[in-house]
Coordinates of C-alpha atoms and ligand atoms in Angstrom, one line a residue:
M1 CA -1.1 29.1 -0.1
E2 CA -4.1 30.6 1.0
K3 CA -5.9 33.8 0.3
K4 CA -9.2 36.0 1.6
D5 CA -11.7 35.2 -1.2
R6 CA -13.1 38.4 -2.1
I7 CA -16.4 37.5 -2.9
T8 CA -17.1 35.3 0.3
G9 CA -14.9 36.3 2.7
S10 CA -13.9 32.9 3.3
Y11 CA -10.2 31.2 2.5
R12 CA -9.7 29.7 -0.5
A13 CA -6.9 27.2 -1.0
Y14 CA -4.7 27.7 -4.1
R15 CA -2.7 24.5 -5.8
N16 CA -0.1 25.2 -8.2
G17 CA -1.7 28.7 -8.7
R18 CA -4.7 26.9 -9.5
K19 CA -7.9 27.6 -7.4
A20 CA -8.8 24.6 -5.4
I21 CA -11.8 23.7 -3.0
P22 CA -12.8 26.6 -0.8
L23 CA -11.9 25.6 2.9
C24 CA -15.9 26.3 3.8
A25 CA -16.9 23.5 1.1
L26 CA -15.0 20.8 2.7
R27 CA -17.4 20.9 5.6
E28 CA -19.5 19.1 3.1
F29 CA -16.7 16.0 3.2
G30 CA -18.1 15.2 6.7
P31 CA -16.5 15.3 9.9
P32 CA -14.1 12.4 10.8
H33 CA -11.9 13.1 7.8
F34 CA -10.0 15.5 8.8
C35 CA -6.5 14.8 7.9
N36 CA -7.4 13.5 4.6
K37 CA -9.0 17.1 4.3
L38 CA -5.5 18.5 5.0
E39 CA -3.8 15.9 2.8
F40 CA -6.1 16.9 -0.1
I41 CA -5.3 20.8 0.3
A42 CA -1.6 20.0 0.3
G43 CA -1.9 18.3 -2.8
L44 CA -0.9 14.7 -2.3
N45 CA -3.2 13.5 -4.5
E46 CA -2.0 12.9 -8.1
G47 CA -3.7 13.9 -11.5
N48 CA -7.2 15.4 -10.2
G49 CA -8.4 14.4 -6.8
M50 CA -11.9 15.0 -7.7
D51 CA -11.9 12.3 -9.8
R52 CA -15.1 9.9 -8.6
I53 CA -16.2 6.2 -9.5
M54 CA -19.6 5.9 -9.8
I55 CA -21.1 2.3 -9.3
H56 CA -24.3 0.6 -10.4
G57 CA -24.6 -1.9 -7.5
G58 CA -26.7 -5.6 -7.8
K59 CA -24.6 -7.4 -10.7
P60 CA -22.5 -10.5 -10.1
L61 CA -18.9 -10.3 -11.2
A62 CA -17.8 -13.2 -13.7
G63 CA -14.8 -14.0 -15.8
E64 CA -11.0 -13.6 -15.2
V65 CA -8.7 -11.0 -14.4
H66 CA -5.0 -10.6 -14.7
I67 CA -2.8 -9.4 -11.7
S68 CA -0.7 -7.0 -12.1
G69 CA 2.8 -6.8 -9.9
S70 CA 3.2 -6.0 -6.2
K71 CA 3.0 -2.7 -4.8
N72 CA 4.8 -3.4 -1.6
S73 CA 7.3 -5.7 -3.5
T74 CA 7.9 -3.1 -6.2
L75 CA 8.5 0.6 -4.0
P76 CA 11.5 -1.6 -1.9
I77 CA 13.2 -3.3 -5.1
L78 CA 13.0 0.0 -6.9
A79 CA 15.0 2.0 -3.8
A80 CA 17.3 -0.9 -3.8
T81 CA 18.3 0.0 -7.2
L82 CA 20.4 2.7 -5.7
M83 CA 22.4 0.5 -4.0
T84 CA 24.9 -0.1 -7.2
S85 CA 26.3 2.4 -9.5
E86 CA 25.4 -0.2 -12.7
P87 CA 22.4 -0.4 -14.3
C88 CA 18.9 -2.8 -13.2
M89 CA 16.0 -3.9 -15.3
V90 CA 12.8 -4.3 -13.4
H91 CA 9.9 -6.1 -14.7
H92 CA 6.3 -6.4 -14.0
V93 CA 6.0 -3.0 -12.4
P94 CA 2.4 -2.2 -12.1
D95 CA 1.7 1.4 -13.2
L96 CA 0.6 3.0 -10.2
S97 CA 1.1 6.9 -8.8
D98 CA 3.2 5.4 -5.3
V99 CA 5.4 4.0 -8.1
R100 CA 5.6 7.2 -9.8
F101 CA 6.0 8.6 -6.6
M102 CA 9.1 6.8 -5.9
L103 CA 10.5 7.3 -9.4
D104 CA 10.4 10.8 -8.8
I105 CA 12.3 10.6 -5.6
L106 CA 14.7 8.4 -7.3
K107 CA 15.4 10.8 -10.5
Y108 CA 15.9 13.7 -7.7
L109 CA 18.4 11.7 -5.8
G110 CA 20.5 11.4 -9.5
A111 CA 19.0 7.9 -10.7
E112 CA 18.2 7.9 -14.6
V113 CA 15.0 6.1 -15.3
S114 CA 13.6 4.9 -18.4
Q115 CA 10.4 3.2 -19.1
L116 CA 11.1 0.6 -21.6
D117 CA 7.4 -0.4 -21.8
K118 CA 3.8 0.1 -19.7
N119 CA 5.8 -2.3 -16.9
T120 CA 9.4 -2.5 -17.6
L121 CA 11.7 0.0 -16.1
R122 CA 15.5 0.4 -16.5
I123 CA 17.5 2.3 -13.5
H124 CA 20.8 3.5 -13.7
A125 CA 21.9 5.2 -10.8
R126 CA 25.6 6.1 -11.4
E127 CA 25.7 8.8 -8.5
V128 CA 23.5 9.4 -6.1
K129 CA 22.5 12.1 -4.0
D130 CA 22.3 11.8 -0.1
V131 CA 19.3 13.9 0.7
A132 CA 15.7 13.0 -0.1
P133 CA 13.6 16.4 0.8
Y134 CA 10.2 16.8 2.5
D135 CA 8.0 17.8 -0.3
L136 CA 9.3 14.6 -1.9
V137 CA 9.0 12.1 0.8
R138 CA 6.0 13.6 2.5
K139 CA 3.6 11.7 -0.5
M140 CA 4.5 8.5 0.6
R141 CA 5.0 6.4 3.4
A142 CA 7.1 4.0 2.0
S143 CA 9.5 6.2 0.8
V144 CA 11.1 5.6 4.2
C145 CA 12.9 2.6 2.6
L146 CA 15.5 4.7 1.1
L147 CA 17.2 5.1 4.4
G148 CA 18.6 1.3 4.0
P149 CA 20.0 1.7 0.1
L150 CA 21.8 5.4 1.3
I151 CA 22.9 4.2 4.1
A152 CA 24.2 0.9 2.4
R153 CA 25.9 2.7 -0.6
L154 CA 26.8 6.2 0.9
K155 CA 27.6 5.5 4.5
R156 CA 25.0 8.7 5.1
C157 CA 22.1 10.4 4.2
K158 CA 19.4 13.0 5.3
V159 CA 16.1 11.6 4.7
S160 CA 12.6 13.1 5.9
V161 CA 10.4 11.1 8.1
P162 CA 7.0 10.7 6.1
G163 CA 4.4 12.3 8.1
G164 CA 1.2 11.1 9.5
C165 CA -1.1 8.3 8.4
V166 CA -4.9 7.6 8.4
I167 CA -4.6 4.3 9.3
G168 CA -2.9 5.0 12.7
P169 CA 0.7 5.9 14.2
R170 CA 3.7 4.7 11.9
P171 CA 6.8 4.7 14.1
I172 CA 10.2 4.2 12.8
D173 CA 11.7 3.3 15.8
L174 CA 12.4 -0.2 15.1
H175 CA 13.8 0.9 11.5
I176 CA 16.4 3.5 13.6
K177 CA 17.5 0.8 16.3
G178 CA 18.0 -2.0 13.7
L179 CA 20.1 0.0 11.2
N180 CA 21.4 1.7 14.8
S181 CA 22.9 -1.6 15.7
L182 CA 25.0 -1.6 12.3
G183 CA 26.9 1.4 13.6
T184 CA 24.5 3.8 11.7
N185 CA 24.5 6.6 14.6
I186 CA 21.4 7.6 13.1
T187 CA 19.9 11.1 14.9
L188 CA 16.6 13.3 14.3
E189 CA 16.9 16.2 12.7
E190 CA 14.6 18.9 12.1
G191 CA 12.1 16.2 11.2
C192 CA 15.0 14.3 9.3
V193 CA 16.9 11.1 9.8
V194 CA 20.1 12.1 10.1
S195 CA 22.8 9.4 9.8
N196 CA 26.7 9.7 9.4
S197 CA 28.6 6.4 9.7
G198 CA 31.6 5.0 9.0
E199 CA 31.7 1.3 7.8
L200 CA 28.8 -0.7 8.9
Q201 CA 29.0 -3.6 10.9
G202 CA 27.3 -7.1 10.8
T203 CA 25.6 -8.1 14.3
T204 CA 22.8 -10.0 15.5
L205 CA 19.9 -7.8 15.9
S206 CA 16.0 -8.4 16.8
L207 CA 13.3 -6.3 15.3
G208 CA 9.9 -7.7 17.0
G209 CA 7.9 -4.7 18.0
R210 CA 4.4 -4.5 20.0
H211 CA 2.5 -5.3 16.9
G212 CA 5.0 -7.9 15.7
S213 CA 7.6 -7.5 13.4
T214 CA 8.2 -4.7 10.6
V215 CA 7.9 -4.9 6.9
L216 CA 9.9 -1.8 5.6
G217 CA 12.2 -2.2 9.2
T218 CA 13.1 -5.7 7.7
D219 CA 13.9 -4.3 4.1
N220 CA 15.8 -1.6 5.4
V221 CA 17.8 -3.5 7.9
M222 CA 18.6 -6.2 5.3
M223 CA 19.7 -3.6 2.7
A224 CA 21.8 -1.7 4.9
A225 CA 24.0 -5.3 5.9
T226 CA 24.1 -6.3 2.7
L227 CA 27.1 -3.7 2.2
A228 CA 27.9 -4.1 5.8
R229 CA 31.4 -5.6 7.3
G230 CA 30.3 -9.3 8.3
T231 CA 27.4 -11.2 9.1
T232 CA 24.0 -10.0 10.1
V233 CA 21.2 -11.8 12.0
I234 CA 18.1 -10.3 12.0
E235 CA 15.9 -12.1 14.3
H236 CA 12.1 -11.6 14.6
A237 CA 12.2 -10.5 11.0
A238 CA 9.1 -10.2 8.6
C239 CA 8.4 -13.1 6.8
E240 CA 5.9 -11.4 4.0
P241 CA 6.5 -12.5 0.4
E242 CA 7.6 -8.8 -0.4
V243 CA 10.2 -9.1 2.3
I244 CA 11.4 -12.6 0.3
D245 CA 11.2 -10.4 -3.0
L246 CA 13.5 -8.1 -2.1
A247 CA 15.9 -10.4 -0.7
N248 CA 16.0 -12.4 -3.9
F249 CA 16.5 -9.4 -6.0
L250 CA 19.4 -8.4 -3.5
N251 CA 20.6 -11.9 -4.2
S252 CA 20.3 -11.4 -7.9
M253 CA 22.9 -8.4 -7.4
G254 CA 25.2 -10.2 -5.7
A255 CA 24.1 -9.9 -1.9
R256 CA 24.3 -13.4 0.0
I257 CA 21.1 -13.7 1.9
T258 CA 19.8 -16.5 3.5
G259 CA 16.7 -17.2 5.9
H260 CA 14.4 -14.9 4.3
G261 CA 10.9 -16.1 4.2
T262 CA 11.4 -16.9 8.0
S263 CA 11.7 -14.8 11.3
T264 CA 15.6 -15.4 11.2
I265 CA 17.2 -13.9 7.9
Q266 CA 21.1 -14.1 7.7
V267 CA 23.2 -11.4 5.4
E268 CA 26.8 -11.9 4.7
G269 CA 28.3 -8.1 4.0
V270 CA 29.6 -8.1 0.3
D271 CA 31.6 -5.3 -0.9
R272 CA 29.8 -4.1 -3.7
L273 CA 26.7 -4.8 -5.7
N274 CA 26.2 -5.4 -9.3
G275 CA 22.8 -4.7 -11.7
A276 CA 20.4 -6.9 -12.3
E277 CA 17.3 -7.8 -14.1
Y278 CA 14.2 -9.2 -12.4
R279 CA 10.5 -10.1 -12.3
I280 CA 8.4 -8.9 -9.4
I281 CA 6.2 -11.1 -7.8
P282 CA 2.1 -10.5 -8.4
D283 CA -0.1 -8.3 -6.1
R284 CA -1.2 -10.7 -3.2
I285 CA -3.5 -8.0 -2.1
E286 CA -5.0 -6.8 -5.8
A287 CA -5.8 -10.7 -6.0
G288 CA -7.4 -11.1 -2.7
T289 CA -9.2 -7.9 -3.3
F290 CA -10.5 -8.8 -6.7
L291 CA -11.5 -12.4 -4.9
V292 CA -13.6 -10.4 -2.1
A293 CA -15.4 -8.4 -5.1
G294 CA -16.3 -12.1 -6.7
A295 CA -17.7 -13.5 -3.5
I296 CA -19.7 -10.2 -2.5
T297 CA -21.5 -10.0 -5.7
Q298 CA -22.3 -13.5 -5.5
G299 CA -20.4 -14.0 -8.7
D300 CA -18.0 -16.5 -10.6
V301 CA -14.4 -14.8 -10.8
M302 CA -10.9 -16.3 -11.8
V303 CA -7.9 -14.0 -10.8
K304 CA -4.9 -15.0 -12.9
N305 CA -1.3 -14.6 -12.6
V306 CA -1.5 -15.0 -9.2
I307 CA 0.8 -17.5 -6.5
P308 CA -1.9 -19.1 -4.4
Q309 CA 0.5 -19.6 -1.9
H310 CA 0.8 -16.1 -1.1
L311 CA -3.3 -16.1 -1.0
Q312 CA -4.0 -19.0 2.0
A313 CA -5.1 -17.0 5.1
I314 CA -7.4 -15.0 2.5
L315 CA -8.7 -18.3 1.0
R316 CA -9.2 -20.2 4.2
L317 CA -11.5 -17.4 5.2
L318 CA -12.9 -17.6 2.3
E319 CA -14.0 -20.9 2.3
N320 CA -14.9 -21.2 6.0
T321 CA -17.5 -18.4 5.0
G322 CA -18.9 -20.8 2.6
F323 CA -17.4 -19.8 -0.7
A324 CA -16.2 -22.7 -3.6
V325 CA -12.4 -21.9 -4.1
E326 CA -10.4 -23.4 -6.5
S327 CA -6.6 -23.0 -6.7
G328 CA -4.4 -23.6 -9.9
N329 CA -0.9 -23.1 -10.3
D330 CA -1.0 -19.5 -11.0
S331 CA -4.9 -18.8 -10.6
V332 CA -7.7 -18.8 -8.1
R333 CA -11.4 -19.2 -8.9
I334 CA -14.5 -18.7 -6.9
C335 CA -17.9 -19.0 -6.9
C336 CA -21.1 -19.3 -4.6
N337 CA -21.4 -22.8 -2.9
G338 CA -24.7 -22.4 -1.3
T339 CA -25.3 -20.4 1.8
T340 CA -22.7 -18.7 3.7
Q341 CA -21.8 -18.0 7.6
A342 CA -20.1 -14.8 9.2
Q343 CA -16.7 -15.6 10.3
D344 CA -15.1 -13.8 13.3
F345 CA -11.1 -12.8 12.1
A346 CA -8.1 -11.0 13.4
T347 CA -5.0 -9.6 11.2
S348 CA -1.4 -10.1 12.0
P349 CA 1.6 -10.7 10.1
Y350 CA 2.1 -12.9 7.3
P351 CA 1.9 -15.7 7.3
G352 CA -1.5 -14.3 9.4
F353 CA -4.2 -12.7 7.9
P354 CA -3.1 -9.3 6.0
T355 CA -4.3 -6.1 7.9
D356 CA -4.1 -4.9 3.9
M357 CA -7.6 -6.7 3.3
Q358 CA -9.5 -6.1 6.8
A359 CA -11.6 -3.4 5.2
Q360 CA -12.6 -5.5 2.3
V361 CA -13.2 -8.7 4.0
M362 CA -15.2 -7.0 6.5
T363 CA -17.5 -5.1 3.9
L364 CA -18.2 -8.6 2.9
M365 CA -19.1 -9.7 6.4
C366 CA -21.7 -6.9 6.0
V367 CA -23.9 -8.6 4.3
T368 CA -23.3 -12.1 5.4
P369 CA -26.1 -13.6 7.5
G370 CA -24.6 -13.7 11.6
M371 CA -22.2 -11.8 13.8
S372 CA -18.8 -11.2 12.8
V373 CA -16.0 -10.0 14.8
V374 CA -13.1 -8.5 13.5
T375 CA -10.0 -7.7 15.4
E376 CA -7.2 -5.2 13.8
R377 CA -4.0 -6.1 15.6
V378 CA -1.5 -4.8 13.6
F379 CA -2.9 -0.7 12.8
P380 CA -5.4 -1.1 16.1
D381 CA -7.0 2.1 14.5
R382 CA -7.6 1.5 10.8
F383 CA -11.2 1.8 11.0
M384 CA -11.6 4.4 8.6
H385 CA -13.8 2.8 6.4
V386 CA -16.3 1.9 8.9
A387 CA -18.3 5.4 9.2
E388 CA -18.9 5.0 5.5
L389 CA -20.1 1.6 5.5
Q390 CA -22.1 2.5 8.2
R391 CA -23.8 5.2 6.2
M392 CA -24.7 2.6 3.3
G393 CA -26.4 0.7 5.9
A394 CA -24.0 -1.9 7.4
Q395 CA -24.4 -2.6 11.2
I396 CA -21.4 -2.3 12.7
E397 CA -20.2 -1.3 16.5
M398 CA -16.7 0.0 17.4
E399 CA -14.7 -1.4 20.4
T400 CA -10.7 -0.8 20.9
A401 CA -9.1 -1.8 17.9
T402 CA -12.2 -4.3 17.1
A403 CA -15.5 -3.8 14.9
V404 CA -18.6 -6.3 15.7
V405 CA -20.1 -6.9 12.4
K406 CA -24.1 -7.5 12.2
G407 CA -24.8 -9.0 8.6
V408 CA -27.6 -7.0 7.1
D409 CA -30.1 -8.4 4.1
H410 CA -28.5 -5.4 1.7
L411 CA -26.6 -2.5 1.5
S412 CA -28.0 1.2 -0.1
A413 CA -25.7 3.4 -2.3
A414 CA -24.6 6.6 -0.9
P415 CA -21.7 9.3 -1.8
V416 CA -19.1 8.1 0.0
M417 CA -15.6 9.2 0.6
A418 CA -12.3 7.6 0.6
S419 CA -9.7 7.8 3.4
D420 CA -7.1 5.3 2.4
L421 CA -6.0 3.2 -0.2
R422 CA -7.6 -0.4 1.2
A423 CA -10.7 1.8 2.6
S424 CA -11.5 3.1 -0.9
A425 CA -11.4 -0.8 -2.1
A426 CA -13.9 -1.6 0.7
L427 CA -16.2 1.3 -0.6
I428 CA -15.8 0.2 -4.5
I429 CA -16.6 -3.2 -3.3
A430 CA -20.0 -2.1 -1.2
G431 CA -20.8 -0.1 -4.1
L432 CA -20.4 -3.6 -6.4
V433 CA -23.1 -4.9 -4.1
A434 CA -25.7 -1.7 -2.7
R435 CA -28.8 -1.1 -4.0
G436 CA -28.4 1.7 -6.2
D437 CA -25.8 4.1 -7.5
T438 CA -22.7 4.6 -5.2
E439 CA -20.6 7.4 -5.7
V440 CA -16.8 6.9 -4.1
R441 CA -14.9 10.4 -4.1
R442 CA -11.4 11.0 -4.1
V443 CA -10.4 7.9 -6.0
Y444 CA -7.1 9.4 -6.1
H445 CA -6.4 6.7 -3.1
I446 CA -7.3 3.9 -5.1
D447 CA -4.9 5.0 -7.9
R448 CA -1.8 4.5 -5.4
G449 CA -2.3 0.6 -5.0
Y450 CA -4.6 -0.5 -7.7
E451 CA -3.9 -0.6 -11.4
H452 CA -6.8 0.7 -13.4
I453 CA -9.4 -0.9 -11.0
D454 CA -12.7 0.1 -12.8
E455 CA -11.6 -1.0 -16.2
K456 CA -10.5 -4.4 -14.8
L457 CA -14.0 -4.6 -13.0
R458 CA -15.6 -3.6 -16.1
T459 CA -14.0 -6.6 -18.0
L460 CA -15.8 -8.9 -15.1
G461 CA -19.1 -7.0 -15.9
A462 CA -19.5 -4.3 -13.2
R463 CA -21.4 -1.2 -14.1
I464 CA -18.8 1.1 -13.2
E465 CA -17.6 4.3 -14.2
R466 CA -14.5 6.8 -13.2
I467 CA -15.5 10.7 -13.4
H468 CA -12.7 12.8 -14.6
E469 CA -13.2 16.3 -12.9
S470 CA -11.5 18.9 -14.7
Ligands
EPZ1 C1 4.0 -2.5 5.0 O1 4.3 -1.0 5.9 C2 2.9 -2.3 3.9 N1 3.5 -1.2 3.1 C3 1.4 -1.7 4.6 O2 0.9 -2.2 3.5 C4 1.2 -2.9 5.1 O3 -0.1 -2.9 5.9 C5 2.2 -3.3 6.6 O4 3.6 -3.7 6.3 C6 1.9 -4.6 7.5 O5 1.7 -5.6 6.3 C7 4.6 -1.7 2.1 O6 5.0 -2.4 2.1 C8 5.0 -0.1 1.3 P1 5.0 -2.0 9.7 P2 5.2 -1.0 6.7 O7 6.2 -1.7 9.9 O8 6.4 -1.7 6.3 C9 4.4 -0.9 14.3 C10 -1.1 -0.6 1.9 O9 -1.8 -0.9 2.4 N2 6.0 -0.6 14.0 O10 5.2 -3.8 9.3 O11 5.1 0.5 7.2 C11 3.6 -0.5 13.2 O12 3.1 1.2 13.9 C12 -0.1 -0.4 3.0 O13 -0.4 -1.1 1.0 C13 6.9 0.0 15.2 O14 6.0 0.0 16.2 O15 3.9 -1.6 7.8 C14 2.5 -1.4 13.3 O16 1.5 -1.0 14.1 C15 -0.6 0.2 4.0 N3 7.8 0.9 15.1 C16 3.3 -2.9 12.9 O17 4.2 -2.2 13.6 C17 8.4 0.6 13.6 O18 9.5 1.2 13.6 C18 3.5 -3.5 11.5 O19 4.1 -1.9 10.8 C19 7.8 0.0 12.5 C20 6.5 -0.4 12.7

């Protein structure tokens, strides 16, 4: 809500009745982040969006860090608990704002949610409502993965289409095409995905798109097909470890899914699902982020509680750059190994190089001798971090979906603005190596996907502090 301010005459934004930053003051945030400003005013942030993180750079990181459960596994698995009227117990759930957003939606839809300990949830969806409103869904794009569970269980739903995203266009045409192949008759009405179908019927369908397969699209179709009649074959399915994790959870509830982890998934429909107890896999992107933090500070870091297999593309690039990488059963250690050389890399669906690590590794290339051509093939516009890195002295030339990075001797500290989850991780990594004190603003983005990142970095020796703004 906006009211004309009697004093300045400029418009003031009010959130929850509390005075927020006057619109005119937003100009200080710098031009390219328009949509984030809107995001900020609309109170999409959780907790106090004014929290900042201060980092005094230049200290090599050293030691061990324990990796949390995967955000991108947790969100669809929590949604999948709606597919049974029996209770589910989910372990190794990361303490993140995105998880809390999903739990708010599950509670709104009628599920009983109990937090048994910091990382264990019990969810019991005896009854489920079929409408997920805009005000809840708009906070998190991943809420699109409610479609599959609601359509599977209720054969109907009205779920608001999540709004825009700073990392680029996020259409859901493949989700709709895949679900409609099962007979869901989806239409778009008043900004919502509306479906009202009879029995779902298994069939063969393809989820291949311009940028390869779709992760949450595969999840949605796999979940809907689980309670459909007959057999569904999903071609060009996503092979991400998080898709495998969801399929394993569904199979533990009584589903009959095979081929998960390959590009052809087969689902034998069943009549109903039972409750289950399940442990979420470790977060490969959080692990990759800490390995890059160790590398860029010329430190010696071990990430523990990881599945090294899930990190292969990241580890290969770090080794080619010149770092020593040692993998154990559930750990990976990185340290310096003499000279380093910048590497070109391009993002692609798993097992290719993950787009969710592009910003962090680009930051490493900013201070690595030589040229690096970074090509973003999954989200071609995902370069919001570039302007902020340039403000810290990075030499980056932008071309369509490609950044050409020339390694510099050092970065200089500056106040910088986080625009999205992985861009904020990149700015924190830049602050760890920059000369001086870097101030990262709007860290609510980082809290969406990293569990207590500042505390974990402090255990590795980083001089980092979170400043809470009341
Ligand atoms: C998942 O998003 C992840 N989110 C993203 O992580 C990740 O970047 C992405 O997969 C790719 O790995 C979660 O798991 C919650 P996609 P998703 O559908 O499923 C196009 C993070 O930082 N596309 O695989 O939404 C799309 O535009 C987040 O943790 C269509 O064209 O991504 C993109 O170019 C960010 N039509 C490409 O496919 C569709 O219907 C891949 O998107 C769907 C997607």
